[in-house]
mmCIF file of C-alpha atoms in Angstrom:
data_model
loop_
_atom_site.group_PDB
_atom_site.id
_atom_site.type_symbol
_atom_site.label_atom_id
_atom_site.label_comp_id
_atom_site.label_asym_id
_atom_site.label_seq_id
_atom_site.Cartn_x
_atom_site.Cartn_y
_atom_site.Cartn_z
ATOM 1 C CA UNK A 1 19.586 -213.642 -17.426
ATOM 2 C CA UNK A 2 22.031 -215.094 -14.921
ATOM 3 C CA UNK A 3 22.022 -211.940 -12.767
ATOM 4 C CA UNK A 4 19.217 -209.500 -12.097
ATOM 5 C CA UNK A 5 19.978 -205.924 -10.973
ATOM 6 C CA UNK A 6 16.350 -205.491 -9.913
ATOM 7 C CA UNK A 7 16.741 -208.110 -7.192
ATOM 8 C CA UNK A 8 20.106 -206.686 -6.103
ATOM 9 C CA UNK A 9 18.702 -203.163 -5.824
ATOM 10 C CA UNK A 10 16.934 -203.888 -2.544
ATOM 11 C CA UNK A 11 20.159 -204.837 -0.743
ATOM 12 C CA UNK A 12 22.052 -201.927 -2.284
ATOM 13 C CA UNK A 13 19.352 -199.471 -1.257
ATOM 14 C CA UNK A 14 19.412 -200.829 2.291
ATOM 15 C CA UNK A 15 23.197 -200.575 2.458
ATOM 16 C CA UNK A 16 23.170 -196.995 1.182
ATOM 17 C CA UNK A 17 20.476 -196.105 3.719
ATOM 18 C CA UNK A 18 22.475 -197.562 6.605
ATOM 19 C CA UNK A 19 25.583 -195.784 5.367
ATOM 20 C CA UNK A 20 23.609 -192.536 5.279
ATOM 21 C CA UNK A 21 22.651 -193.027 8.921
ATOM 22 C CA UNK A 22 26.289 -193.588 9.828
ATOM 23 C CA UNK A 23 27.287 -190.355 8.086
ATOM 24 C CA UNK A 24 24.485 -188.472 9.844
ATOM 25 C CA UNK A 25 25.714 -189.805 13.197
ATOM 26 C CA UNK A 26 29.247 -188.609 12.370
ATOM 27 C CA UNK A 27 27.902 -185.145 11.602
ATOM 28 C CA UNK A 28 26.058 -185.054 14.931
ATOM 29 C CA UNK A 29 29.210 -186.135 16.811
ATOM 30 C CA UNK A 30 31.141 -183.216 15.342
ATOM 31 C CA UNK A 31 28.393 -180.681 15.966
ATOM 32 C CA UNK A 32 27.838 -181.742 19.594
ATOM 33 C CA UNK A 33 31.528 -181.829 20.575
ATOM 34 C CA UNK A 34 32.547 -178.331 19.617
ATOM 35 C CA UNK A 35 34.256 -177.561 22.938
ATOM 36 C CA UNK A 36 36.370 -180.714 22.827
ATOM 37 C CA UNK A 37 37.363 -180.032 19.235
ATOM 38 C CA UNK A 38 38.245 -176.405 19.966
ATOM 39 C CA UNK A 39 40.351 -177.475 22.956
ATOM 40 C CA UNK A 40 42.553 -179.450 20.542
ATOM 41 C CA UNK A 41 42.620 -176.561 18.009
ATOM 42 C CA UNK A 42 40.726 -178.775 15.599
ATOM 43 C CA UNK A 43 38.095 -176.304 14.482
ATOM 44 C CA UNK A 44 39.427 -176.019 10.935
ATOM 45 C CA UNK A 45 39.786 -179.790 10.588
ATOM 46 C CA UNK A 46 36.225 -180.314 11.860
ATOM 47 C CA UNK A 47 34.949 -177.817 9.292
ATOM 48 C CA UNK A 48 36.662 -179.713 6.489
ATOM 49 C CA UNK A 49 35.239 -182.994 7.757
ATOM 50 C CA UNK A 50 31.742 -181.484 7.822
ATOM 51 C CA UNK A 51 32.008 -180.307 4.218
ATOM 52 C CA UNK A 52 32.918 -183.795 3.035
ATOM 53 C CA UNK A 53 30.362 -185.551 5.255
ATOM 54 C CA UNK A 54 27.525 -183.310 4.091
ATOM 55 C CA UNK A 55 28.332 -183.993 0.434
ATOM 56 C CA UNK A 56 28.528 -187.733 1.155
ATOM 57 C CA UNK A 57 25.220 -187.595 3.045
ATOM 58 C CA UNK A 58 23.559 -186.028 0.025
ATOM 59 C CA UNK A 59 25.070 -188.588 -2.351
ATOM 60 C CA UNK A 60 24.191 -191.643 -0.254
ATOM 61 C CA UNK A 61 20.628 -190.444 0.266
ATOM 62 C CA UNK A 62 20.272 -190.120 -3.516
ATOM 63 C CA UNK A 63 21.678 -193.612 -4.066
ATOM 64 C CA UNK A 64 19.292 -195.126 -1.510
ATOM 65 C CA UNK A 65 16.330 -193.503 -3.247
ATOM 66 C CA UNK A 66 17.425 -194.341 -6.802
ATOM 67 C CA UNK A 67 18.059 -197.981 -5.934
ATOM 68 C CA UNK A 68 14.566 -198.068 -4.483
ATOM 69 C CA UNK A 69 13.338 -196.880 -7.872
ATOM 70 C CA UNK A 70 15.268 -199.685 -9.574
ATOM 71 C CA UNK A 71 13.508 -202.145 -7.265
ATOM 72 C CA UNK A 72 10.254 -201.328 -9.059
ATOM 73 C CA UNK A 73 11.679 -201.980 -12.537
ATOM 74 C CA UNK A 74 10.467 -204.684 -14.900
ATOM 75 C CA UNK A 75 12.927 -204.132 -17.778
ATOM 76 C CA UNK A 76 16.393 -205.533 -17.107
ATOM 77 C CA UNK A 77 18.326 -203.396 -19.604
ATOM 78 C CA UNK A 78 16.879 -200.231 -18.153
ATOM 79 C CA UNK A 79 17.613 -201.482 -14.634
ATOM 80 C CA UNK A 80 21.200 -202.297 -15.603
ATOM 81 C CA UNK A 81 21.691 -198.788 -16.956
ATOM 82 C CA UNK A 82 20.330 -197.242 -13.781
ATOM 83 C CA UNK A 83 22.413 -199.567 -11.601
ATOM 84 C CA UNK A 84 25.743 -198.752 -13.252
ATOM 85 C CA UNK A 85 25.018 -195.032 -12.808
ATOM 86 C CA UNK A 86 23.919 -195.430 -9.193
ATOM 87 C CA UNK A 87 26.986 -197.570 -8.472
ATOM 88 C CA UNK A 88 29.254 -194.736 -9.546
ATOM 89 C CA UNK A 89 27.566 -192.365 -7.088
ATOM 90 C CA UNK A 90 27.792 -194.962 -4.310
ATOM 91 C CA UNK A 91 31.507 -195.552 -4.933
ATOM 92 C CA UNK A 92 32.359 -191.852 -4.819
ATOM 93 C CA UNK A 93 30.264 -191.232 -1.704
ATOM 94 C CA UNK A 94 31.951 -194.108 0.137
ATOM 95 C CA UNK A 95 35.433 -192.727 -0.607
ATOM 96 C CA UNK A 96 34.359 -189.225 0.427
ATOM 97 C CA UNK A 97 33.161 -190.607 3.782
ATOM 98 C CA UNK A 98 36.534 -192.253 4.437
ATOM 99 C CA UNK A 99 38.405 -189.070 3.558
ATOM 100 C CA UNK A 100 36.121 -187.102 5.879
ATOM 101 C CA UNK A 101 36.912 -189.524 8.710
ATOM 102 C CA UNK A 102 40.612 -188.752 8.333
ATOM 103 C CA UNK A 103 39.766 -185.145 9.196
ATOM 104 C CA UNK A 104 37.614 -186.320 12.116
ATOM 105 C CA UNK A 105 40.622 -188.219 13.494
ATOM 106 C CA UNK A 106 42.698 -185.057 13.242
ATOM 107 C CA UNK A 107 39.995 -182.799 14.684
ATOM 108 C CA UNK A 108 39.705 -184.941 17.827
ATOM 109 C CA UNK A 109 43.508 -185.104 18.134
ATOM 110 C CA UNK A 110 43.685 -188.893 17.738
ATOM 111 C CA UNK A 111 46.454 -188.915 15.144
ATOM 112 C CA UNK A 112 49.330 -189.894 17.444
ATOM 113 C CA UNK A 113 51.335 -193.134 17.246
ATOM 114 C CA UNK A 114 50.902 -193.374 13.500
ATOM 115 C CA UNK A 115 47.098 -193.754 13.621
ATOM 116 C CA UNK A 116 46.472 -191.184 10.908
ATOM 117 C CA UNK A 117 49.248 -192.584 8.714
ATOM 118 C CA UNK A 118 47.714 -196.048 8.925
ATOM 119 C CA UNK A 119 44.265 -194.640 8.219
ATOM 120 C CA UNK A 120 45.563 -192.795 5.166
ATOM 121 C CA UNK A 121 46.998 -196.032 3.792
ATOM 122 C CA UNK A 122 43.690 -197.790 4.354
ATOM 123 C CA UNK A 123 41.819 -195.044 2.514
ATOM 124 C CA UNK A 124 44.269 -195.070 -0.398
ATOM 125 C CA UNK A 125 44.063 -198.867 -0.685
ATOM 126 C CA UNK A 126 40.256 -198.724 -0.554
ATOM 127 C CA UNK A 127 40.232 -196.006 -3.221
ATOM 128 C CA UNK A 128 42.364 -198.124 -5.551
ATOM 129 C CA UNK A 129 40.061 -201.085 -4.968
ATOM 130 C CA UNK A 130 36.996 -198.941 -5.690
ATOM 131 C CA UNK A 131 38.551 -197.792 -8.979
ATOM 132 C CA UNK A 132 39.155 -201.418 -9.934
ATOM 133 C CA UNK A 133 35.542 -202.300 -9.110
ATOM 134 C CA UNK A 134 34.321 -199.386 -11.249
ATOM 135 C CA UNK A 135 36.254 -200.807 -14.202
ATOM 136 C CA UNK A 136 34.768 -204.262 -13.615
ATOM 137 C CA UNK A 137 31.280 -202.756 -13.293
ATOM 138 C CA UNK A 138 31.527 -200.835 -16.571
ATOM 139 C CA UNK A 139 32.905 -203.865 -18.403
ATOM 140 C CA UNK A 140 30.153 -206.077 -17.022
ATOM 141 C CA UNK A 141 27.527 -203.535 -18.034
ATOM 142 C CA UNK A 142 28.658 -203.565 -21.660
ATOM 143 C CA UNK A 143 29.000 -207.345 -21.769
ATOM 144 C CA UNK A 144 25.550 -207.818 -20.245
ATOM 145 C CA UNK A 145 23.634 -205.335 -22.395
ATOM 146 C CA UNK A 146 25.311 -205.366 -25.808
ATOM 147 C CA UNK A 147 25.859 -208.508 -27.889
ATOM 148 C CA UNK A 148 29.268 -209.302 -29.322
ATOM 149 C CA UNK A 149 32.775 -208.603 -28.138
ATOM 150 C CA UNK A 150 33.941 -205.361 -26.546
ATOM 151 C CA UNK A 151 37.618 -206.218 -26.184
ATOM 152 C CA UNK A 152 38.945 -202.835 -27.316
ATOM 153 C CA UNK A 153 36.618 -200.902 -25.036
ATOM 154 C CA UNK A 154 37.368 -203.202 -22.111
ATOM 155 C CA UNK A 155 41.132 -202.810 -22.549
ATOM 156 C CA UNK A 156 40.745 -199.048 -22.782
ATOM 157 C CA UNK A 157 38.726 -199.053 -19.553
ATOM 158 C CA UNK A 158 41.419 -201.007 -17.729
ATOM 159 C CA UNK A 159 44.020 -198.552 -19.045
ATOM 160 C CA UNK A 160 41.957 -195.627 -17.705
ATOM 161 C CA UNK A 161 41.560 -197.410 -14.374
ATOM 162 C CA UNK A 162 45.304 -198.053 -14.055
ATOM 163 C CA UNK A 163 46.018 -194.419 -14.944
ATOM 164 C CA UNK A 164 43.587 -193.292 -12.242
ATOM 165 C CA UNK A 165 45.278 -195.561 -9.688
ATOM 166 C CA UNK A 166 48.706 -194.158 -10.549
ATOM 167 C CA UNK A 167 47.503 -190.560 -10.285
ATOM 168 C CA UNK A 168 45.847 -191.282 -6.928
ATOM 169 C CA UNK A 169 49.063 -192.866 -5.612
ATOM 170 C CA UNK A 170 51.149 -189.912 -6.791
ATOM 171 C CA UNK A 171 48.929 -187.455 -4.948
ATOM 172 C CA UNK A 172 48.774 -189.634 -1.832
ATOM 173 C CA UNK A 173 52.528 -190.186 -1.701
ATOM 174 C CA UNK A 174 54.279 -187.153 -3.181
ATOM 175 C CA UNK A 175 51.700 -184.359 -3.487
ATOM 176 C CA UNK A 176 50.414 -184.447 0.098
ATOM 177 C CA UNK A 177 50.132 -181.335 2.236
ATOM 178 C CA UNK A 178 50.612 -181.137 5.997
ATOM 179 C CA UNK A 179 47.616 -179.954 8.019
ATOM 180 C CA UNK A 180 49.753 -179.882 11.186
ATOM 181 C CA UNK A 181 53.440 -179.839 11.995
ATOM 182 C CA UNK A 182 55.269 -182.550 13.925
ATOM 183 C CA UNK A 183 54.726 -180.607 17.170
ATOM 184 C CA UNK A 184 50.970 -180.341 16.639
ATOM 185 C CA UNK A 185 50.913 -176.724 15.495
ATOM 186 C CA UNK A 186 48.917 -175.682 12.459
ATOM 187 C CA UNK A 187 50.743 -176.134 9.177
ATOM 188 C CA UNK A 188 52.011 -173.350 6.981
ATOM 189 C CA UNK A 189 49.335 -170.843 5.980
ATOM 190 C CA UNK A 190 49.916 -171.509 2.297
ATOM 191 C CA UNK A 191 49.490 -175.244 2.827
ATOM 192 C CA UNK A 192 46.290 -174.685 4.816
ATOM 193 C CA UNK A 193 44.838 -172.592 1.992
ATOM 194 C CA UNK A 194 45.685 -175.261 -0.543
ATOM 195 C CA UNK A 195 44.246 -178.032 1.650
ATOM 196 C CA UNK A 196 41.025 -176.068 2.173
ATOM 197 C CA UNK A 197 40.753 -175.579 -1.571
ATOM 198 C CA UNK A 198 41.292 -179.303 -2.167
ATOM 199 C CA UNK A 199 38.576 -180.226 0.338
ATOM 200 C CA UNK A 200 36.090 -177.836 -1.252
ATOM 201 C CA UNK A 201 36.848 -179.132 -4.743
ATOM 202 C CA UNK A 202 36.405 -182.749 -3.609
ATOM 203 C CA UNK A 203 33.118 -181.936 -1.836
ATOM 204 C CA UNK A 204 31.694 -180.043 -4.801
ATOM 205 C CA UNK A 205 32.940 -182.709 -7.196
ATOM 206 C CA UNK A 206 31.055 -185.343 -5.218
ATOM 207 C CA UNK A 207 27.895 -183.236 -5.140
ATOM 208 C CA UNK A 208 28.106 -182.577 -8.882
ATOM 209 C CA UNK A 209 28.600 -186.242 -9.724
ATOM 210 C CA UNK A 210 25.777 -187.440 -7.469
ATOM 211 C CA UNK A 211 23.421 -184.795 -8.842
ATOM 212 C CA UNK A 212 24.338 -185.720 -12.412
ATOM 213 C CA UNK A 213 23.868 -189.410 -11.593
ATOM 214 C CA UNK A 214 20.404 -188.677 -10.208
ATOM 215 C CA UNK A 215 19.462 -186.799 -13.387
ATOM 216 C CA UNK A 216 20.864 -189.517 -15.670
ATOM 217 C CA UNK A 217 19.234 -192.355 -13.735
ATOM 218 C CA UNK A 218 15.893 -190.538 -13.712
ATOM 219 C CA UNK A 219 16.185 -189.985 -17.456
ATOM 220 C CA UNK A 220 16.805 -193.694 -17.993
ATOM 221 C CA UNK A 221 13.854 -194.634 -15.779
ATOM 222 C CA UNK A 222 11.568 -192.308 -17.742
ATOM 223 C CA UNK A 223 12.287 -193.823 -21.154
ATOM 224 C CA UNK A 224 9.528 -195.954 -22.634
ATOM 225 C CA UNK A 225 9.604 -199.742 -22.778
ATOM 226 C CA UNK A 226 10.122 -199.807 -26.550
ATOM 227 C CA UNK A 227 13.384 -197.927 -26.136
ATOM 228 C CA UNK A 228 14.895 -200.831 -24.147
ATOM 229 C CA UNK A 229 13.860 -203.748 -26.341
ATOM 230 C CA UNK A 230 17.382 -203.653 -27.773
ATOM 231 C CA UNK A 231 20.069 -201.625 -26.026
ATOM 232 C CA UNK A 232 21.299 -198.866 -28.364
ATOM 233 C CA UNK A 233 25.052 -198.372 -28.485
ATOM 234 C CA UNK A 234 24.481 -194.627 -28.266
ATOM 235 C CA UNK A 235 23.240 -195.187 -24.708
ATOM 236 C CA UNK A 236 25.355 -198.144 -23.549
ATOM 237 C CA UNK A 237 28.828 -196.811 -24.319
ATOM 238 C CA UNK A 238 28.316 -193.281 -22.919
ATOM 239 C CA UNK A 239 26.717 -194.703 -19.766
ATOM 240 C CA UNK A 240 29.578 -197.163 -19.230
ATOM 241 C CA UNK A 241 32.310 -194.599 -19.805
ATOM 242 C CA UNK A 242 30.704 -191.779 -17.855
ATOM 243 C CA UNK A 243 30.139 -194.174 -14.932
ATOM 244 C CA UNK A 244 33.878 -194.859 -15.004
ATOM 245 C CA UNK A 245 35.735 -191.662 -15.903
ATOM 246 C CA UNK A 246 33.862 -189.139 -13.756
ATOM 247 C CA UNK A 247 33.960 -191.231 -10.555
ATOM 248 C CA UNK A 248 37.688 -191.901 -10.991
ATOM 249 C CA UNK A 249 38.276 -188.170 -11.323
ATOM 250 C CA UNK A 250 36.333 -187.392 -8.147
ATOM 251 C CA UNK A 251 38.100 -190.208 -6.260
ATOM 252 C CA UNK A 252 41.462 -188.706 -7.208
ATOM 253 C CA UNK A 253 40.229 -185.332 -5.939
ATOM 254 C CA UNK A 254 39.146 -187.003 -2.699
ATOM 255 C CA UNK A 255 42.551 -188.653 -2.190
ATOM 256 C CA UNK A 256 44.180 -185.244 -2.679
ATOM 257 C CA UNK A 257 42.048 -183.924 0.203
ATOM 258 C CA UNK A 258 43.197 -186.503 2.771
ATOM 259 C CA UNK A 259 44.364 -185.147 6.130
ATOM 260 C CA UNK A 260 48.069 -185.551 6.840
ATOM 261 C CA UNK A 261 50.401 -184.651 9.712
ATOM 262 C CA UNK A 262 54.128 -184.195 9.432
ATOM 263 C CA UNK A 263 56.146 -187.025 10.937
ATOM 264 C CA UNK A 264 57.962 -186.401 14.186
ATOM 265 C CA UNK A 265 61.752 -186.260 13.746
ATOM 266 C CA UNK A 266 63.748 -189.043 15.310
ATOM 267 C CA UNK A 267 65.639 -187.974 18.417
ATOM 268 C CA UNK A 268 69.331 -188.780 18.328
ATOM 269 C CA UNK A 269 71.007 -190.115 21.484
ATOM 270 C CA UNK A 270 73.283 -187.689 23.358
ATOM 271 C CA UNK A 271 75.278 -187.794 26.556
ATOM 272 C CA UNK A 272 73.018 -185.313 28.370
ATOM 273 C CA UNK A 273 70.366 -187.739 29.501
ATOM 274 C CA UNK A 274 68.333 -187.900 26.274
ATOM 275 C CA UNK A 275 66.415 -191.190 26.088
ATOM 276 C CA UNK A 276 68.110 -193.701 23.837
ATOM 277 C CA UNK A 277 66.580 -196.126 21.417
ATOM 278 C CA UNK A 278 66.676 -199.815 22.415
ATOM 279 C CA UNK A 279 69.757 -200.684 20.274
ATOM 280 C CA UNK A 280 71.705 -197.767 21.797
ATOM 281 C CA UNK A 281 70.693 -198.774 25.314
ATOM 282 C CA UNK A 282 72.123 -202.235 24.713
ATOM 283 C CA UNK A 283 75.427 -200.587 23.806
ATOM 284 C CA UNK A 284 75.278 -198.366 26.875
ATOM 285 C CA UNK A 285 77.742 -200.293 29.139
ATOM 286 C CA UNK A 286 80.416 -200.266 26.454
ATOM 287 C CA UNK A 287 79.912 -196.599 25.784
ATOM 288 C CA UNK A 288 80.023 -195.820 29.513
ATOM 289 C CA UNK A 289 83.358 -197.613 29.925
ATOM 290 C CA UNK A 290 84.820 -195.740 26.969
ATOM 291 C CA UNK A 291 83.641 -192.392 28.258
ATOM 292 C CA UNK A 292 84.891 -193.273 31.742
ATOM 293 C CA UNK A 293 88.363 -194.189 30.497
ATOM 294 C CA UNK A 294 88.563 -191.040 28.451
ATOM 295 C CA UNK A 295 87.510 -189.023 31.494
ATOM 296 C CA UNK A 296 90.159 -190.695 33.607
ATOM 297 C CA UNK A 297 92.755 -189.990 30.999
#
């Protein structure tokens, strides 16, 4: 074989372990800065961030352990099956962490000057990239384990991936809810309820997927050697599709749970001393002469 998932498992397990430590540190930061968070009225946002971080912590810890199990494999087809399942859990957990950080930014009142807007765009772009990598991973799994062509399945997977990207963009752009108003006050009560529900659904979706991935990967690891002498299609196709469809669904749920603050309205220039924008200030002398002549008249 030109690529061995058993060798790659060590680096993936190390990465997941380091990521788990980062998530744990984020949880500690929130728990030990309660007074600062409460002073910014960020208690609700911190609670939402904790829900997402705890689910991501659970998922990343599972991935680190399961990739350690893959490291002890001797059968490449079995290792490939475990790796594609573990990769789905890792992808979802990474997106959940980024979404949780958007709530951390809001809880510590660091969303001014467009910081949160920029962070949201980064998370959305990363989510789209993760969906694309899931499609590539599932296609590579089929091509590496089953002989022959899988053109129809591959095209269908790309279609599912593009559909997931479009749905994620729609929710990020047009279905967003405001956690705070432009003046920093808490958003509408109905919006807050809907946001809280979205966060809980995303957190539980991540936990469900990671738990299912752990069960599926453990099942694959427990199958006998004779079962993997030739990869059965009854195992390859379900594993490839489940490692694609379910993670895309949870990623869309995570994008729906991103924190968002209403934009501040632009202040129009008036004659009562309101600060002007730079273009209006350049026109100031002309405007002053016109107002002066009209006053003299």
